[in-house]
Coordinates of C-alpha atoms in Angstrom, one line a residue:
M1 CA 204.6 119.2 75.0
A2 CA 207.8 117.2 75.1
A3 CA 209.0 115.7 71.9
S4 CA 208.7 112.2 73.4
D5 CA 205.1 112.8 74.0
T6 CA 204.2 113.6 70.4
E7 CA 202.0 111.2 68.5
P8 CA 204.7 109.9 66.0
S9 CA 207.2 109.4 68.9
R10 CA 204.4 107.5 70.8
L11 CA 203.7 105.2 67.9
D12 CA 207.4 104.7 67.2
A13 CA 207.8 103.5 70.8
A14 CA 204.6 101.3 70.6
A15 CA 206.0 99.8 67.4
R16 CA 209.4 99.0 69.0
A17 CA 207.6 97.5 72.0
G18 CA 205.3 95.4 69.8
W19 CA 208.3 94.1 67.8
L20 CA 210.2 93.2 71.0
Y21 CA 207.2 91.4 72.5
F22 CA 205.7 89.6 69.6
I23 CA 208.6 89.1 67.3
A24 CA 211.7 89.0 69.4
G25 CA 209.9 87.2 72.3
N26 CA 211.0 89.7 75.1
T27 CA 209.1 89.8 78.3
Q28 CA 207.6 93.1 79.5
D29 CA 210.4 93.6 82.0
E30 CA 213.0 93.1 79.3
I31 CA 211.1 95.6 77.1
A32 CA 211.1 98.1 79.9
R33 CA 214.8 97.8 80.4
K34 CA 215.6 98.1 76.7
L35 CA 213.3 101.1 76.2
N36 CA 214.2 102.7 79.5
V37 CA 210.6 102.9 80.6
S38 CA 208.7 101.5 83.5
R39 CA 207.1 98.1 83.3
A40 CA 203.5 99.7 83.3
T41 CA 204.6 101.9 80.4
A42 CA 206.0 98.9 78.4
Q43 CA 202.6 97.1 79.0
R44 CA 200.7 100.2 77.7
L45 CA 203.0 100.5 74.6
V46 CA 202.4 96.8 73.7
S47 CA 198.7 97.3 74.0
L48 CA 198.9 100.6 71.9
C49 CA 200.8 98.6 69.3
L50 CA 197.8 96.1 69.0
S51 CA 195.0 98.7 69.2
E52 CA 196.6 100.9 66.5
R53 CA 197.2 97.8 64.3
L54 CA 200.9 98.5 64.1
I55 CA 201.4 94.7 64.1
T56 CA 199.0 92.1 62.7
F57 CA 198.9 88.3 62.7
R58 CA 197.9 85.8 60.1
L59 CA 197.2 82.2 61.2
E60 CA 198.9 80.0 58.6
H61 CA 198.6 76.6 60.4
P62 CA 195.8 74.5 58.8
I63 CA 193.1 73.6 61.1
A64 CA 192.0 70.0 60.4
A65 CA 188.3 70.6 61.2
C66 CA 188.2 73.7 59.0
M67 CA 190.0 72.0 56.2
E68 CA 187.6 69.0 56.3
L69 CA 184.6 71.3 56.2
A70 CA 186.1 73.2 53.2
A71 CA 186.6 70.0 51.3
R72 CA 182.9 69.0 52.0
V73 CA 181.6 72.3 50.9
K74 CA 183.7 72.2 47.7
E75 CA 182.4 68.8 46.8
A76 CA 178.8 69.6 47.6
F77 CA 178.6 72.6 45.4
G78 CA 181.3 71.8 42.9
L79 CA 183.5 74.8 43.8
Q80 CA 187.1 75.6 42.7
Y81 CA 188.0 77.4 45.9
C82 CA 186.8 77.3 49.5
E83 CA 188.2 78.6 52.8
I84 CA 186.6 77.9 56.2
V85 CA 187.8 79.8 59.3
P86 CA 187.1 79.0 63.0
T87 CA 184.0 80.6 64.6
D88 CA 184.6 82.9 67.5
P89 CA 182.1 81.6 70.1
A90 CA 182.2 85.0 71.8
A91 CA 181.4 86.9 68.6
P92 CA 179.8 84.5 66.1
H93 CA 179.0 87.2 63.6
A94 CA 182.4 88.9 63.7
L95 CA 183.8 89.3 60.2
T96 CA 187.5 89.3 61.3
G97 CA 188.2 85.7 60.3
I98 CA 186.6 85.7 56.8
A99 CA 188.1 89.2 56.3
E100 CA 191.6 87.9 56.9
R101 CA 191.2 85.0 54.6
T102 CA 189.6 87.2 51.9
A103 CA 192.5 89.6 52.3
A104 CA 195.0 86.8 51.8
L105 CA 193.3 85.9 48.6
L106 CA 193.5 89.5 47.4
E107 CA 197.2 89.5 48.4
S108 CA 198.0 86.3 46.5
V109 CA 196.4 87.7 43.2
L110 CA 197.8 91.2 43.5
G111 CA 201.2 89.9 44.6
A112 CA 201.7 87.9 41.4
T113 CA 203.9 89.4 38.6
K114 CA 201.3 88.7 36.0
P115 CA 199.0 91.5 35.6
A116 CA 195.5 90.8 36.8
I117 CA 192.1 92.4 37.1
V118 CA 190.2 92.2 40.4
A119 CA 186.5 93.1 40.5
L120 CA 185.0 94.0 43.8
G121 CA 181.5 94.1 45.3
T122 CA 180.7 96.3 48.2
G123 CA 179.4 95.7 51.7
R124 CA 180.7 95.1 55.2
A125 CA 182.6 91.9 54.5
M126 CA 184.4 93.5 51.5
R127 CA 185.3 96.6 53.5
A128 CA 186.6 94.5 56.4
A129 CA 188.7 92.4 54.0
V130 CA 190.3 95.4 52.3
E131 CA 191.3 96.8 55.7
Q132 CA 193.2 93.6 56.3
V133 CA 195.3 93.8 53.1
R134 CA 198.9 94.9 53.7
S135 CA 200.6 97.7 51.9
M136 CA 201.7 96.6 48.4
D137 CA 203.0 98.1 45.3
C138 CA 201.0 96.7 42.4
P139 CA 200.9 99.3 39.5
N140 CA 200.4 96.6 36.8
H141 CA 197.2 95.3 38.3
Q142 CA 193.7 96.7 37.9
I143 CA 190.9 97.0 40.5
V144 CA 187.4 97.6 39.2
S145 CA 184.0 97.9 40.9
L146 CA 181.1 95.5 40.2
V147 CA 178.7 98.0 41.8
G148 CA 177.8 101.6 41.6
N149 CA 179.5 103.8 44.2
I150 CA 176.6 106.3 44.7
S151 CA 174.1 105.9 47.6
P152 CA 170.4 106.7 47.3
D153 CA 170.9 110.2 48.7
G154 CA 173.6 111.0 46.2
S155 CA 176.6 110.7 48.5
A156 CA 179.5 108.3 48.0
S157 CA 178.7 104.8 49.3
V158 CA 180.4 104.0 52.6
F159 CA 180.7 100.5 51.6
D160 CA 182.7 101.0 48.4
S161 CA 186.1 99.4 48.8
V162 CA 187.7 100.0 45.3
A163 CA 189.4 103.3 46.2
R164 CA 190.6 102.1 49.5
L165 CA 192.1 98.9 48.1
A166 CA 193.8 101.1 45.4
D167 CA 195.3 103.3 48.1
I168 CA 196.8 100.3 49.8
T169 CA 198.1 98.5 46.8
K170 CA 198.9 101.4 44.3
A171 CA 196.9 99.5 41.6
R172 CA 195.0 101.3 38.9
H173 CA 191.3 101.5 39.9
Y174 CA 188.0 102.0 38.2
P175 CA 185.1 102.9 40.4
M176 CA 181.6 102.6 38.9
P177 CA 180.2 106.3 38.8
L178 CA 176.6 105.3 39.0
P179 CA 173.9 104.9 41.7
V180 CA 173.4 101.3 42.7
F181 CA 169.8 101.5 41.6
V182 CA 168.2 104.1 39.3
S183 CA 164.6 105.2 39.0
S184 CA 163.6 103.1 35.9
S185 CA 164.8 100.5 33.4
S186 CA 165.0 103.2 30.7
E187 CA 167.2 105.4 32.8
R188 CA 169.5 102.4 33.4
E189 CA 169.8 101.8 29.7
Q190 CA 170.6 105.4 29.1
L191 CA 173.3 105.5 31.8
L192 CA 174.9 102.2 30.6
Q193 CA 175.5 103.8 27.2
I194 CA 177.9 106.4 28.6
H195 CA 181.3 105.7 27.2
S196 CA 183.2 105.7 30.5
V197 CA 180.6 103.4 32.1
A198 CA 180.7 101.0 29.1
R199 CA 184.5 101.0 29.3
I200 CA 184.5 100.1 33.1
R201 CA 181.9 97.4 32.5
A202 CA 184.1 95.9 29.8
I203 CA 187.1 95.8 32.1
A204 CA 185.1 94.2 34.9
E205 CA 183.8 91.5 32.5
K206 CA 187.4 90.4 32.0
A207 CA 188.3 90.2 35.6
D208 CA 190.4 87.3 36.7
L209 CA 188.9 87.4 40.2
R210 CA 185.4 88.5 41.3
L211 CA 185.0 89.0 45.0
M212 CA 181.8 89.9 46.6
G213 CA 179.6 89.6 49.7
I214 CA 176.3 87.6 49.7
G215 CA 173.2 89.3 51.0
Q216 CA 170.0 87.8 52.2
I217 CA 166.5 88.9 51.1
D218 CA 164.4 88.8 54.2
Q219 CA 163.2 91.3 56.8
G220 CA 166.9 92.0 57.7
A221 CA 168.1 92.5 54.1
Q222 CA 171.1 94.8 53.9
L223 CA 169.8 96.4 50.7
H224 CA 166.8 97.6 52.8
V225 CA 168.6 98.2 56.1
D226 CA 171.1 100.5 54.3
G227 CA 168.4 102.3 52.4
F228 CA 169.0 101.1 48.8
I229 CA 165.5 99.7 48.4
S230 CA 162.3 100.6 50.1
R231 CA 160.3 98.2 52.3
E232 CA 157.7 97.8 49.5
E233 CA 160.5 97.0 47.0
L234 CA 161.8 94.4 49.5
L235 CA 158.4 92.8 49.9
E236 CA 158.0 92.8 46.1
L237 CA 161.3 90.8 45.8
M238 CA 160.2 88.4 48.5
R239 CA 156.8 87.8 46.6
F240 CA 158.8 87.0 43.5
G241 CA 160.7 84.3 45.5
A242 CA 164.0 86.1 46.1
V243 CA 166.2 84.7 48.9
G244 CA 169.5 86.5 48.3
E245 CA 171.4 89.0 46.2
L246 CA 174.9 89.4 44.8
T247 CA 175.9 93.0 44.1
G248 CA 172.2 94.0 44.2
W249 CA 171.1 91.3 41.7
A250 CA 168.3 89.4 43.5
Y251 CA 167.9 85.6 42.9
D252 CA 165.6 82.8 44.0
A253 CA 166.3 79.6 45.9
Q254 CA 167.8 77.9 42.8
G255 CA 170.1 80.9 42.2
R256 CA 168.2 82.2 39.2
I257 CA 168.1 85.9 38.7
I258 CA 164.6 87.3 39.4
E259 CA 162.8 88.9 36.5
G260 CA 161.2 92.2 37.6
G261 CA 161.4 94.2 40.8
S262 CA 164.6 96.2 41.6
N263 CA 166.5 94.0 39.2
E264 CA 165.1 96.1 36.4
R265 CA 166.9 99.2 37.9
V266 CA 170.2 97.8 39.2
T267 CA 173.3 99.0 37.5
S268 CA 175.7 96.4 38.8
I269 CA 177.7 94.1 36.4
P270 CA 175.7 91.0 35.6
H271 CA 177.1 87.6 36.9
P272 CA 177.9 85.0 34.2
V273 CA 176.4 81.6 35.0
P274 CA 178.3 79.4 35.3
A275 CA 181.1 81.7 36.5
E276 CA 183.8 82.1 33.9
A277 CA 186.7 83.4 36.1
L278 CA 187.2 82.7 39.9
A279 CA 184.1 84.2 41.6
V280 CA 184.2 84.1 45.3
G281 CA 181.6 85.1 47.8
A282 CA 182.3 85.9 51.5
A283 CA 179.6 85.6 54.1
I284 CA 178.8 84.3 57.6
G285 CA 175.7 83.8 59.7
G286 CA 172.7 81.5 59.9
A287 CA 170.4 84.2 58.5
K288 CA 172.4 84.0 55.3
V289 CA 172.4 80.3 54.8
P290 CA 169.5 80.2 52.3
A291 CA 171.0 83.0 50.3
I292 CA 174.4 81.3 50.4
R293 CA 173.1 77.9 49.4
A294 CA 171.2 79.4 46.5
A295 CA 174.2 81.4 45.3
L296 CA 176.4 78.4 45.3
T297 CA 173.8 76.2 43.7
G298 CA 173.0 78.7 40.9
G299 CA 176.6 78.7 39.7
A300 CA 177.3 82.5 39.8
L301 CA 180.0 81.7 42.4
N302 CA 182.6 79.0 42.2
G303 CA 184.4 80.0 45.4
F304 CA 183.3 80.6 49.0
I305 CA 184.8 81.9 52.2
T306 CA 182.9 81.5 55.5
D307 CA 183.3 80.2 59.1
E308 CA 182.8 76.8 60.7
A309 CA 179.3 77.5 62.1
T310 CA 177.9 78.7 58.7
A311 CA 179.6 75.9 56.8
K312 CA 178.0 73.3 59.1
A313 CA 174.6 74.9 58.8
L314 CA 175.0 75.0 54.9
L315 CA 175.8 71.3 55.0
G316 CA 172.9 70.5 57.4
R317 CA 175.0 69.5 60.3

């Protein structure tokens, strides 16, 4: 294989083509001439640059409708922080928009000179957000998990984002070495007494930023779909009046933590009410609106990131 055909060389060429097209404003004909390739090859290189995420974009221009919605949501729920992104009509449940804004929040905290502690939940929204964070060098900051990183089958949770964010930012990190749910409340109490676990929980409780997804408790609950609780346990929570969950803690329509059910066995860090530091939830979708409304009403969250369609549904528009 020729050296020019090797993967690093191909990506180098794609990066150059992407820079010339998106940053320098060259046409594809100009790129072809500068890189000494055909126009078709130049087009493929630009496409490769995008598909390999060698270049990314962040929309910084404030969109008036989103800003107006964010102000209304902040006022309605007494929030400190709110970001609303446009809804993609072709993909209304796509996480890209809220992931980008969540990543921007993470970058603003981790990019500061003052040492900070960031506590993360798990789930699809958090994982998508972490993948949007740019490479940073933040050795003075700490990243800690709010949730156990062990799945029901004993494997590492695919939704845990703490280690990935630490890789990207070089921050010190503290994963929670526990199952999300254990078999009994007595087992939970025993595990929480382990010195290393107690130390991690103490760090999480001092977090400057708590960032988590919001899950619904209904037939499509992620906790059940992903195998963390059984169907019987899900139905039990629903009988108790649960409508949503934050890091595994199920709560009712007023945002009050349910007594009993799987809450007796969850190992996640409890949520102060009202939230003491900045506590931000990120979620989209009509199915999550009852869970979102309850979480914001209950006071465990004082920040929220969502899209236009979800915000309008939340406000009853």
